[in-house]
Amino acid sequence: MAELVYPPVVLAAKTAFRLLDLRLDVRGAEHIPTSGGAVIACNHVSYLDFLFCGLGAQPARRLVRFMAKREIFANRVAGPLMRGMHHISVDRAAGAQSYQAAVDALRAGEVVGVFPEATISRSFTVKDIKSGAVRMAAEAGVPLIPMALWGTQRMWTKGRKRELTKRHVPITILTGEPTRPTVDDDMDILTKDLRSRLTALLDTIQRDYPDQPSGEDDRWWLPAHLGGTAPTPEQAAELDRRKPE
C-alpha cells in the first residue's frame, strides 16, 4: 500500500523528540521481525504511547498499524491522519469487524499495535488485559511481541494537565522476546502469561529509570509500590468505574 502519510509523520515526531531533547532509550528492537506480520502488545500509561510504541519498531524499519477507538477517526484533524497511516478503527459496538480487519492486516504482513489494557492505567502498573492480542496472533499465525513504555506519562496522561513541550524527559521503550500462540492453545493461559511478561518488562524499566521526582508534588508519576502517589491498582479500578474513559 502507498505510504504517503506515515513517513512524514514519523519524521515530524522524531524532529519534535530531538527539539525537546527527550532522552530516548530503545531496547530489544531485535525482537521485532523485519518482515512479515506480528502483533505488538504494549502497556498503556499515556495518550502519547502510540508514538513511542511505533518508535520502538523503527530500528526494524517497520510501520505499526494501531488499533484505536472509532472516535479518533471521527476527529476532523486526527481522522485523516489515522486513515492515511492505515491504522485500524475499533468500534466497540462492532468488535468482530475490527478484529477481522486486524487479522487481515496481519496476514498481509503488517505489524499491528495493540494496547491490551484497553484504557490508560492510572496506577502505572499493568491492568487486567483483554485476550484480543493473543487471539489475533494465534489466528493469523504470527508472533506476539510484548513491549513496555515508561516516562511517557510525564508528558500527558489521564487526569493530569498535558505537558507536550516538557524537555529532557527520559523515555524508555523495552521490547521483549516474542511468543508464537496457536489456535490450539488455551487463550486464557496465554493472556495471563502476556500480562506477566508485560509486568516484568515494566518492572525492569521502572527500576532502571534514570530520573527521580524533583519533590513531593512530583511523585504523582510513580506507582504507589515504588513510593509514588499514583493510585493503587484498587483505587485506580474504582476511579475507572466512576470516571470511565
PDB file of C-alpha atoms in Angstrom:
ATOM      1  CA  MET A   1       0.000   0.000   0.000  1.00  0.00           C
ATOM      2  CA  ALA A   2       1.126   3.584  -0.646  1.00  0.00           C
ATOM      3  CA  GLU A   3       2.792   5.276   2.336  1.00  0.00           C
ATOM      4  CA  LEU A   4       2.228   8.977   1.670  1.00  0.00           C
ATOM      5  CA  VAL A   5       1.302   9.998   5.226  1.00  0.00           C
ATOM      6  CA  TYR A   6       3.103   7.736   7.703  1.00  0.00           C
ATOM      7  CA  PRO A   7       6.768   8.537   6.833  1.00  0.00           C
ATOM      8  CA  PRO A   8       6.305  12.339   7.149  1.00  0.00           C
ATOM      9  CA  VAL A   9       4.503  11.824  10.473  1.00  0.00           C
ATOM     10  CA  VAL A  10       7.395   9.672  11.740  1.00  0.00           C
ATOM     11  CA  LEU A  11       9.888  12.322  10.623  1.00  0.00           C
ATOM     12  CA  ALA A  12       7.895  15.080  12.342  1.00  0.00           C
ATOM     13  CA  ALA A  13       7.712  13.063  15.570  1.00  0.00           C
ATOM     14  CA  LYS A  14      11.450  12.338  15.564  1.00  0.00           C
ATOM     15  CA  THR A  15      12.160  16.028  14.936  1.00  0.00           C
ATOM     16  CA  ALA A  16       9.943  17.009  17.879  1.00  0.00           C
ATOM     17  CA  PHE A  17      11.680  14.463  20.114  1.00  0.00           C
ATOM     18  CA  ARG A  18      15.064  15.948  19.183  1.00  0.00           C
ATOM     19  CA  LEU A  19      13.884  19.521  19.801  1.00  0.00           C
ATOM     20  CA  LEU A  20      12.569  18.506  23.211  1.00  0.00           C
ATOM     21  CA  ASP A  21      15.805  16.612  23.871  1.00  0.00           C
ATOM     22  CA  LEU A  22      13.877  13.578  25.074  1.00  0.00           C
ATOM     23  CA  ARG A  23      16.299  11.028  26.492  1.00  0.00           C
ATOM     24  CA  LEU A  24      15.173   8.019  24.475  1.00  0.00           C
ATOM     25  CA  ASP A  25      16.332   4.547  25.448  1.00  0.00           C
ATOM     26  CA  VAL A  26      15.128   1.943  22.924  1.00  0.00           C
ATOM     27  CA  ARG A  27      15.963  -1.652  23.816  1.00  0.00           C
ATOM     28  CA  GLY A  28      15.080  -5.066  22.436  1.00  0.00           C
ATOM     29  CA  ALA A  29      14.193  -3.942  18.905  1.00  0.00           C
ATOM     30  CA  GLU A  30      15.952  -7.053  17.594  1.00  0.00           C
ATOM     31  CA  HIS A  31      12.842  -8.983  18.665  1.00  0.00           C
ATOM     32  CA  ILE A  32      10.708  -7.234  16.028  1.00  0.00           C
ATOM     33  CA  PRO A  33      10.804  -9.051  12.662  1.00  0.00           C
ATOM     34  CA  THR A  34      11.991  -7.044   9.672  1.00  0.00           C
ATOM     35  CA  SER A  35       9.281  -8.595   7.503  1.00  0.00           C
ATOM     36  CA  GLY A  36       6.001 -10.435   7.935  1.00  0.00           C
ATOM     37  CA  GLY A  37       3.102  -9.950  10.293  1.00  0.00           C
ATOM     38  CA  ALA A  38       3.428  -9.508  14.059  1.00  0.00           C
ATOM     39  CA  VAL A  39       1.362  -8.238  16.974  1.00  0.00           C
ATOM     40  CA  ILE A  40       2.980  -5.766  19.351  1.00  0.00           C
ATOM     41  CA  ALA A  41       1.169  -5.735  22.717  1.00  0.00           C
ATOM     42  CA  CYS A  42       2.117  -2.664  24.741  1.00  0.00           C
ATOM     43  CA  ASN A  43       1.309  -1.343  28.208  1.00  0.00           C
ATOM     44  CA  HIS A  44      -0.611   1.936  28.357  1.00  0.00           C
ATOM     45  CA  VAL A  45       0.289   4.862  30.638  1.00  0.00           C
ATOM     46  CA  SER A  46      -0.111   7.884  28.341  1.00  0.00           C
ATOM     47  CA  TYR A  47      -2.118   9.361  25.486  1.00  0.00           C
ATOM     48  CA  LEU A  48       1.193   9.504  23.583  1.00  0.00           C
ATOM     49  CA  ASP A  49       2.027   5.808  23.834  1.00  0.00           C
ATOM     50  CA  PHE A  50       1.242   5.055  20.187  1.00  0.00           C
ATOM     51  CA  LEU A  51       4.023   7.453  19.137  1.00  0.00           C
ATOM     52  CA  PHE A  52       6.620   5.748  21.281  1.00  0.00           C
ATOM     53  CA  CYS A  53       5.435   2.199  20.647  1.00  0.00           C
ATOM     54  CA  GLY A  54       5.788   2.985  16.949  1.00  0.00           C
ATOM     55  CA  LEU A  55       9.233   4.415  17.590  1.00  0.00           C
ATOM     56  CA  GLY A  56      10.228   1.117  19.215  1.00  0.00           C
ATOM     57  CA  ALA A  57       9.670  -0.610  15.864  1.00  0.00           C
ATOM     58  CA  GLN A  58      11.665   1.903  13.845  1.00  0.00           C
ATOM     59  CA  PRO A  59      15.054   0.104  14.188  1.00  0.00           C
ATOM     60  CA  ALA A  60      13.399  -2.825  12.370  1.00  0.00           C
ATOM     61  CA  ARG A  61      12.090  -0.351   9.743  1.00  0.00           C
ATOM     62  CA  ARG A  62       8.504  -1.328  10.492  1.00  0.00           C
ATOM     63  CA  LEU A  63       5.422   0.888  10.473  1.00  0.00           C
ATOM     64  CA  VAL A  64       2.938  -0.166  13.138  1.00  0.00           C
ATOM     65  CA  ARG A  65      -0.802  -0.157  12.380  1.00  0.00           C
ATOM     66  CA  PHE A  66      -2.519   0.666  15.656  1.00  0.00           C
ATOM     67  CA  MET A  67      -5.966  -0.353  16.734  1.00  0.00           C
ATOM     68  CA  ALA A  68      -7.650   2.813  18.010  1.00  0.00           C
ATOM     69  CA  LYS A  69     -11.169   3.736  19.036  1.00  0.00           C
ATOM     70  CA  ARG A  70     -13.521   4.964  16.339  1.00  0.00           C
ATOM     71  CA  GLU A  71     -13.889   8.413  17.938  1.00  0.00           C
ATOM     72  CA  ILE A  72     -10.300   9.303  16.993  1.00  0.00           C
ATOM     73  CA  PHE A  73     -11.051   8.540  13.339  1.00  0.00           C
ATOM     74  CA  ALA A  74     -14.087  10.853  13.562  1.00  0.00           C
ATOM     75  CA  ASN A  75     -11.919  13.808  14.612  1.00  0.00           C
ATOM     76  CA  ARG A  76     -11.539  16.227  11.693  1.00  0.00           C
ATOM     77  CA  VAL A  77      -7.798  16.677  12.342  1.00  0.00           C
ATOM     78  CA  ALA A  78      -6.697  13.265  13.615  1.00  0.00           C
ATOM     79  CA  GLY A  79      -9.082  11.250  11.435  1.00  0.00           C
ATOM     80  CA  PRO A  80      -7.420  11.895   8.057  1.00  0.00           C
ATOM     81  CA  LEU A  81      -4.008  11.181   9.599  1.00  0.00           C
ATOM     82  CA  MET A  82      -5.200   7.920  11.140  1.00  0.00           C
ATOM     83  CA  ARG A  83      -6.702   6.767   7.859  1.00  0.00           C
ATOM     84  CA  GLY A  84      -3.641   7.906   5.913  1.00  0.00           C
ATOM     85  CA  MET A  85      -1.419   5.829   8.176  1.00  0.00           C
ATOM     86  CA  HIS A  86      -3.739   2.817   7.703  1.00  0.00           C
ATOM     87  CA  HIS A  87      -4.495   2.409  11.388  1.00  0.00           C
ATOM     88  CA  ILE A  88      -7.456   0.212  12.339  1.00  0.00           C
ATOM     89  CA  SER A  89     -10.670   1.722  13.667  1.00  0.00           C
ATOM     90  CA  VAL A  90     -12.211  -0.060  16.651  1.00  0.00           C
ATOM     91  CA  ASP A  91     -15.958   0.228  17.022  1.00  0.00           C
ATOM     92  CA  ARG A  92     -16.789  -1.306  20.387  1.00  0.00           C
ATOM     93  CA  ALA A  93     -20.328  -1.943  19.148  1.00  0.00           C
ATOM     94  CA  ALA A  94     -18.951  -3.945  16.200  1.00  0.00           C
ATOM     95  CA  GLY A  95     -15.853  -5.532  17.664  1.00  0.00           C
ATOM     96  CA  ALA A  96     -15.829  -8.564  15.363  1.00  0.00           C
ATOM     97  CA  GLN A  97     -15.367  -6.362  12.306  1.00  0.00           C
ATOM     98  CA  SER A  98     -12.420  -4.513  13.864  1.00  0.00           C
ATOM     99  CA  TYR A  99     -10.864  -7.781  14.989  1.00  0.00           C
ATOM    100  CA  GLN A 100     -11.153  -9.252  11.484  1.00  0.00           C
ATOM    101  CA  ALA A 101      -9.588  -6.140   9.953  1.00  0.00           C
ATOM    102  CA  ALA A 102      -6.595  -6.603  12.268  1.00  0.00           C
ATOM    103  CA  VAL A 103      -6.258 -10.304  11.415  1.00  0.00           C
ATOM    104  CA  ASP A 104      -6.423  -9.476   7.701  1.00  0.00           C
ATOM    105  CA  ALA A 105      -3.666  -6.868   8.136  1.00  0.00           C
ATOM    106  CA  LEU A 106      -1.500  -9.399   9.983  1.00  0.00           C
ATOM    107  CA  ARG A 107      -1.971 -11.998   7.258  1.00  0.00           C
ATOM    108  CA  ALA A 108      -0.957  -9.340   4.726  1.00  0.00           C
ATOM    109  CA  GLY A 109       2.372  -8.949   6.554  1.00  0.00           C
ATOM    110  CA  GLU A 110       1.627  -5.869   8.658  1.00  0.00           C
ATOM    111  CA  VAL A 111       2.696  -5.164  12.246  1.00  0.00           C
ATOM    112  CA  VAL A 112      -0.399  -4.411  14.341  1.00  0.00           C
ATOM    113  CA  GLY A 113      -0.088  -2.498  17.616  1.00  0.00           C
ATOM    114  CA  VAL A 114      -2.485  -3.284  20.465  1.00  0.00           C
ATOM    115  CA  PHE A 115      -2.906  -1.845  23.957  1.00  0.00           C
ATOM    116  CA  PRO A 116      -4.484  -4.895  25.620  1.00  0.00           C
ATOM    117  CA  GLU A 117      -5.363  -2.977  28.799  1.00  0.00           C
ATOM    118  CA  ALA A 118      -7.814  -1.066  26.540  1.00  0.00           C
ATOM    119  CA  THR A 119      -7.501   2.147  28.575  1.00  0.00           C
ATOM    120  CA  ILE A 120      -4.689   4.054  30.283  1.00  0.00           C
ATOM    121  CA  SER A 121      -3.568   2.639  33.620  1.00  0.00           C
ATOM    122  CA  ARG A 122      -3.969   5.301  36.309  1.00  0.00           C
ATOM    123  CA  SER A 123      -1.853   3.203  38.699  1.00  0.00           C
ATOM    124  CA  PHE A 124       1.043   2.924  36.212  1.00  0.00           C
ATOM    125  CA  THR A 125       1.001  -0.831  36.686  1.00  0.00           C
ATOM    126  CA  VAL A 126      -0.339  -3.359  34.167  1.00  0.00           C
ATOM    127  CA  LYS A 127      -4.109  -3.699  34.492  1.00  0.00           C
ATOM    128  CA  ASP A 128      -6.079  -6.819  33.651  1.00  0.00           C
ATOM    129  CA  ILE A 129      -5.800  -7.261  29.910  1.00  0.00           C
ATOM    130  CA  LYS A 130      -8.085  -8.343  27.088  1.00  0.00           C
ATOM    131  CA  SER A 131      -7.415 -11.521  25.138  1.00  0.00           C
ATOM    132  CA  GLY A 132      -7.653  -9.945  21.675  1.00  0.00           C
ATOM    133  CA  ALA A 133      -3.911  -9.557  21.091  1.00  0.00           C
ATOM    134  CA  VAL A 134      -3.286 -13.232  21.844  1.00  0.00           C
ATOM    135  CA  ARG A 135      -6.254 -14.425  19.805  1.00  0.00           C
ATOM    136  CA  MET A 136      -5.410 -12.414  16.696  1.00  0.00           C
ATOM    137  CA  ALA A 137      -1.751 -13.504  16.769  1.00  0.00           C
ATOM    138  CA  ALA A 138      -2.890 -17.137  17.046  1.00  0.00           C
ATOM    139  CA  GLU A 139      -5.458 -16.841  14.254  1.00  0.00           C
ATOM    140  CA  ALA A 140      -3.062 -15.061  11.885  1.00  0.00           C
ATOM    141  CA  GLY A 141      -0.141 -17.359  12.770  1.00  0.00           C
ATOM    142  CA  VAL A 142       2.224 -14.503  13.670  1.00  0.00           C
ATOM    143  CA  PRO A 143       4.484 -13.736  16.651  1.00  0.00           C
ATOM    144  CA  LEU A 144       3.147 -11.913  19.703  1.00  0.00           C
ATOM    145  CA  ILE A 145       5.663  -9.353  20.962  1.00  0.00           C
ATOM    146  CA  PRO A 146       5.367  -7.632  24.371  1.00  0.00           C
ATOM    147  CA  MET A 147       6.569  -4.047  24.720  1.00  0.00           C
ATOM    148  CA  ALA A 148       6.730  -1.768  27.765  1.00  0.00           C
ATOM    149  CA  LEU A 149       6.959   2.029  27.900  1.00  0.00           C
ATOM    150  CA  TRP A 150       7.892   4.257  30.797  1.00  0.00           C
ATOM    151  CA  GLY A 151       8.246   8.036  31.120  1.00  0.00           C
ATOM    152  CA  THR A 152       5.533   8.900  28.615  1.00  0.00           C
ATOM    153  CA  GLN A 153       3.054   9.502  31.452  1.00  0.00           C
ATOM    154  CA  ARG A 154       5.068  12.558  32.498  1.00  0.00           C
ATOM    155  CA  MET A 155       4.047  14.341  29.300  1.00  0.00           C
ATOM    156  CA  TRP A 156       0.339  13.525  29.076  1.00  0.00           C
ATOM    157  CA  THR A 157      -1.753  11.036  30.998  1.00  0.00           C
ATOM    158  CA  LYS A 158      -5.238  10.598  32.354  1.00  0.00           C
ATOM    159  CA  GLY A 159      -6.248  13.174  34.954  1.00  0.00           C
ATOM    160  CA  ARG A 160      -3.169  15.382  34.503  1.00  0.00           C
ATOM    161  CA  LYS A 161      -2.538  18.550  32.537  1.00  0.00           C
ATOM    162  CA  ARG A 162      -0.665  17.780  29.325  1.00  0.00           C
ATOM    163  CA  GLU A 163       2.921  18.985  29.094  1.00  0.00           C
ATOM    164  CA  LEU A 164       3.730  18.320  25.458  1.00  0.00           C
ATOM    165  CA  THR A 165       6.648  20.757  25.471  1.00  0.00           C
ATOM    166  CA  LYS A 166       8.284  19.264  28.556  1.00  0.00           C
ATOM    167  CA  ARG A 167      12.009  18.885  27.848  1.00  0.00           C
ATOM    168  CA  HIS A 168      14.694  16.350  28.752  1.00  0.00           C
ATOM    169  CA  VAL A 169      12.221  13.639  29.838  1.00  0.00           C
ATOM    170  CA  PRO A 170      13.730  10.130  29.826  1.00  0.00           C
ATOM    171  CA  ILE A 171      11.536   7.746  27.813  1.00  0.00           C
ATOM    172  CA  THR A 172      12.303   4.020  27.932  1.00  0.00           C
ATOM    173  CA  ILE A 173      10.988   1.530  25.359  1.00  0.00           C
ATOM    174  CA  LEU A 174      11.708  -2.140  26.060  1.00  0.00           C
ATOM    175  CA  THR A 175      10.662  -4.933  23.700  1.00  0.00           C
ATOM    176  CA  GLY A 176      10.575  -8.487  24.985  1.00  0.00           C
ATOM    177  CA  GLU A 177      11.010 -11.838  23.278  1.00  0.00           C
ATOM    178  CA  PRO A 178       8.149 -12.981  21.042  1.00  0.00           C
ATOM    179  CA  THR A 179       5.946 -15.987  21.573  1.00  0.00           C
ATOM    180  CA  ARG A 180       4.049 -17.964  18.912  1.00  0.00           C
ATOM    181  CA  PRO A 181       0.450 -18.573  20.019  1.00  0.00           C
ATOM    182  CA  THR A 182      -1.553 -21.174  18.107  1.00  0.00           C
ATOM    183  CA  VAL A 183      -5.291 -21.701  17.838  1.00  0.00           C
ATOM    184  CA  ASP A 184      -4.928 -24.929  19.838  1.00  0.00           C
ATOM    185  CA  ASP A 185      -3.513 -23.091  22.864  1.00  0.00           C
ATOM    186  CA  ASP A 186      -5.539 -22.040  25.912  1.00  0.00           C
ATOM    187  CA  MET A 187      -6.203 -18.338  25.309  1.00  0.00           C
ATOM    188  CA  ASP A 188      -6.838 -17.601  28.999  1.00  0.00           C
ATOM    189  CA  ILE A 189      -3.464 -19.052  29.994  1.00  0.00           C
ATOM    190  CA  LEU A 190      -1.672 -17.187  27.206  1.00  0.00           C
ATOM    191  CA  THR A 191      -3.389 -13.919  28.157  1.00  0.00           C
ATOM    192  CA  LYS A 192      -2.268 -14.312  31.772  1.00  0.00           C
ATOM    193  CA  ASP A 193       1.243 -15.087  30.517  1.00  0.00           C
ATOM    194  CA  LEU A 194       1.234 -11.939  28.369  1.00  0.00           C
ATOM    195  CA  ARG A 195       0.212  -9.836  31.366  1.00  0.00           C
ATOM    196  CA  SER A 196       3.022 -11.381  33.428  1.00  0.00           C
ATOM    197  CA  ARG A 197       5.531 -10.650  30.671  1.00  0.00           C
ATOM    198  CA  LEU A 198       4.356  -7.057  30.317  1.00  0.00           C
ATOM    199  CA  THR A 199       4.568  -6.614  34.089  1.00  0.00           C
ATOM    200  CA  ALA A 200       8.126  -7.995  34.167  1.00  0.00           C
ATOM    201  CA  LEU A 201       9.219  -5.654  31.356  1.00  0.00           C
ATOM    202  CA  LEU A 202       7.593  -2.660  33.042  1.00  0.00           C
ATOM    203  CA  ASP A 203       9.158  -3.547  36.412  1.00  0.00           C
ATOM    204  CA  THR A 204      12.573  -3.658  34.718  1.00  0.00           C
ATOM    205  CA  ILE A 205      12.348  -0.222  33.123  1.00  0.00           C
ATOM    206  CA  GLN A 206      10.773   1.370  36.192  1.00  0.00           C
ATOM    207  CA  ARG A 207      13.624   0.016  38.301  1.00  0.00           C
ATOM    208  CA  ASP A 208      16.282   1.216  35.825  1.00  0.00           C
ATOM    209  CA  TYR A 209      14.698   4.598  35.085  1.00  0.00           C
ATOM    210  CA  PRO A 210      17.381   7.310  35.255  1.00  0.00           C
ATOM    211  CA  ASP A 211      15.230  10.052  36.832  1.00  0.00           C
ATOM    212  CA  GLN A 212      13.553  10.634  40.183  1.00  0.00           C
ATOM    213  CA  PRO A 213      10.773  13.017  41.251  1.00  0.00           C
ATOM    214  CA  SER A 214      12.018  16.536  41.944  1.00  0.00           C
ATOM    215  CA  GLY A 215       9.942  16.823  45.114  1.00  0.00           C
ATOM    216  CA  GLU A 216       6.862  15.587  46.934  1.00  0.00           C
ATOM    217  CA  ASP A 217       4.495  17.229  44.438  1.00  0.00           C
ATOM    218  CA  ASP A 218       6.300  15.464  41.592  1.00  0.00           C
ATOM    219  CA  ARG A 219       5.770  11.954  42.962  1.00  0.00           C
ATOM    220  CA  TRP A 220       2.472  11.605  41.084  1.00  0.00           C
ATOM    221  CA  TRP A 221       4.152   9.844  38.134  1.00  0.00           C
ATOM    222  CA  LEU A 222       5.497   6.979  40.254  1.00  0.00           C
ATOM    223  CA  PRO A 223       3.338   3.954  41.132  1.00  0.00           C
ATOM    224  CA  ALA A 224       2.421   3.513  44.780  1.00  0.00           C
ATOM    225  CA  HIS A 225       4.583   0.397  45.206  1.00  0.00           C
ATOM    226  CA  LEU A 226       7.656   2.492  44.283  1.00  0.00           C
ATOM    227  CA  GLY A 227       6.831   5.244  46.768  1.00  0.00           C
ATOM    228  CA  GLY A 228       4.806   7.391  44.385  1.00  0.00           C
ATOM    229  CA  THR A 229       1.413   8.995  44.883  1.00  0.00           C
ATOM    230  CA  ALA A 230      -0.310   7.417  41.884  1.00  0.00           C
ATOM    231  CA  PRO A 231      -3.452   5.477  42.831  1.00  0.00           C
ATOM    232  CA  THR A 232      -3.020   1.872  43.847  1.00  0.00           C
ATOM    233  CA  PRO A 233      -4.435  -0.639  41.332  1.00  0.00           C
ATOM    234  CA  GLU A 234      -7.525  -0.998  43.521  1.00  0.00           C
ATOM    235  CA  GLN A 235      -8.017   2.774  43.773  1.00  0.00           C
ATOM    236  CA  ALA A 236      -7.445   3.125  40.020  1.00  0.00           C
ATOM    237  CA  ALA A 237     -10.080   0.475  39.296  1.00  0.00           C
ATOM    238  CA  GLU A 238     -12.587   2.397  41.394  1.00  0.00           C
ATOM    239  CA  LEU A 239     -11.733   5.631  39.597  1.00  0.00           C
ATOM    240  CA  ASP A 240     -12.239   3.891  36.262  1.00  0.00           C
ATOM    241  CA  ARG A 241     -15.666   2.704  37.406  1.00  0.00           C
ATOM    242  CA  ARG A 242     -16.654   6.233  38.427  1.00  0.00           C
ATOM    243  CA  LYS A 243     -14.998   8.045  35.521  1.00  0.00           C
ATOM    244  CA  PRO A 244     -14.778   5.710  32.546  1.00  0.00           C
ATOM    245  CA  GLU A 245     -12.750   6.920  29.569  1.00  0.00           C
TER     246      GLU A 245
END
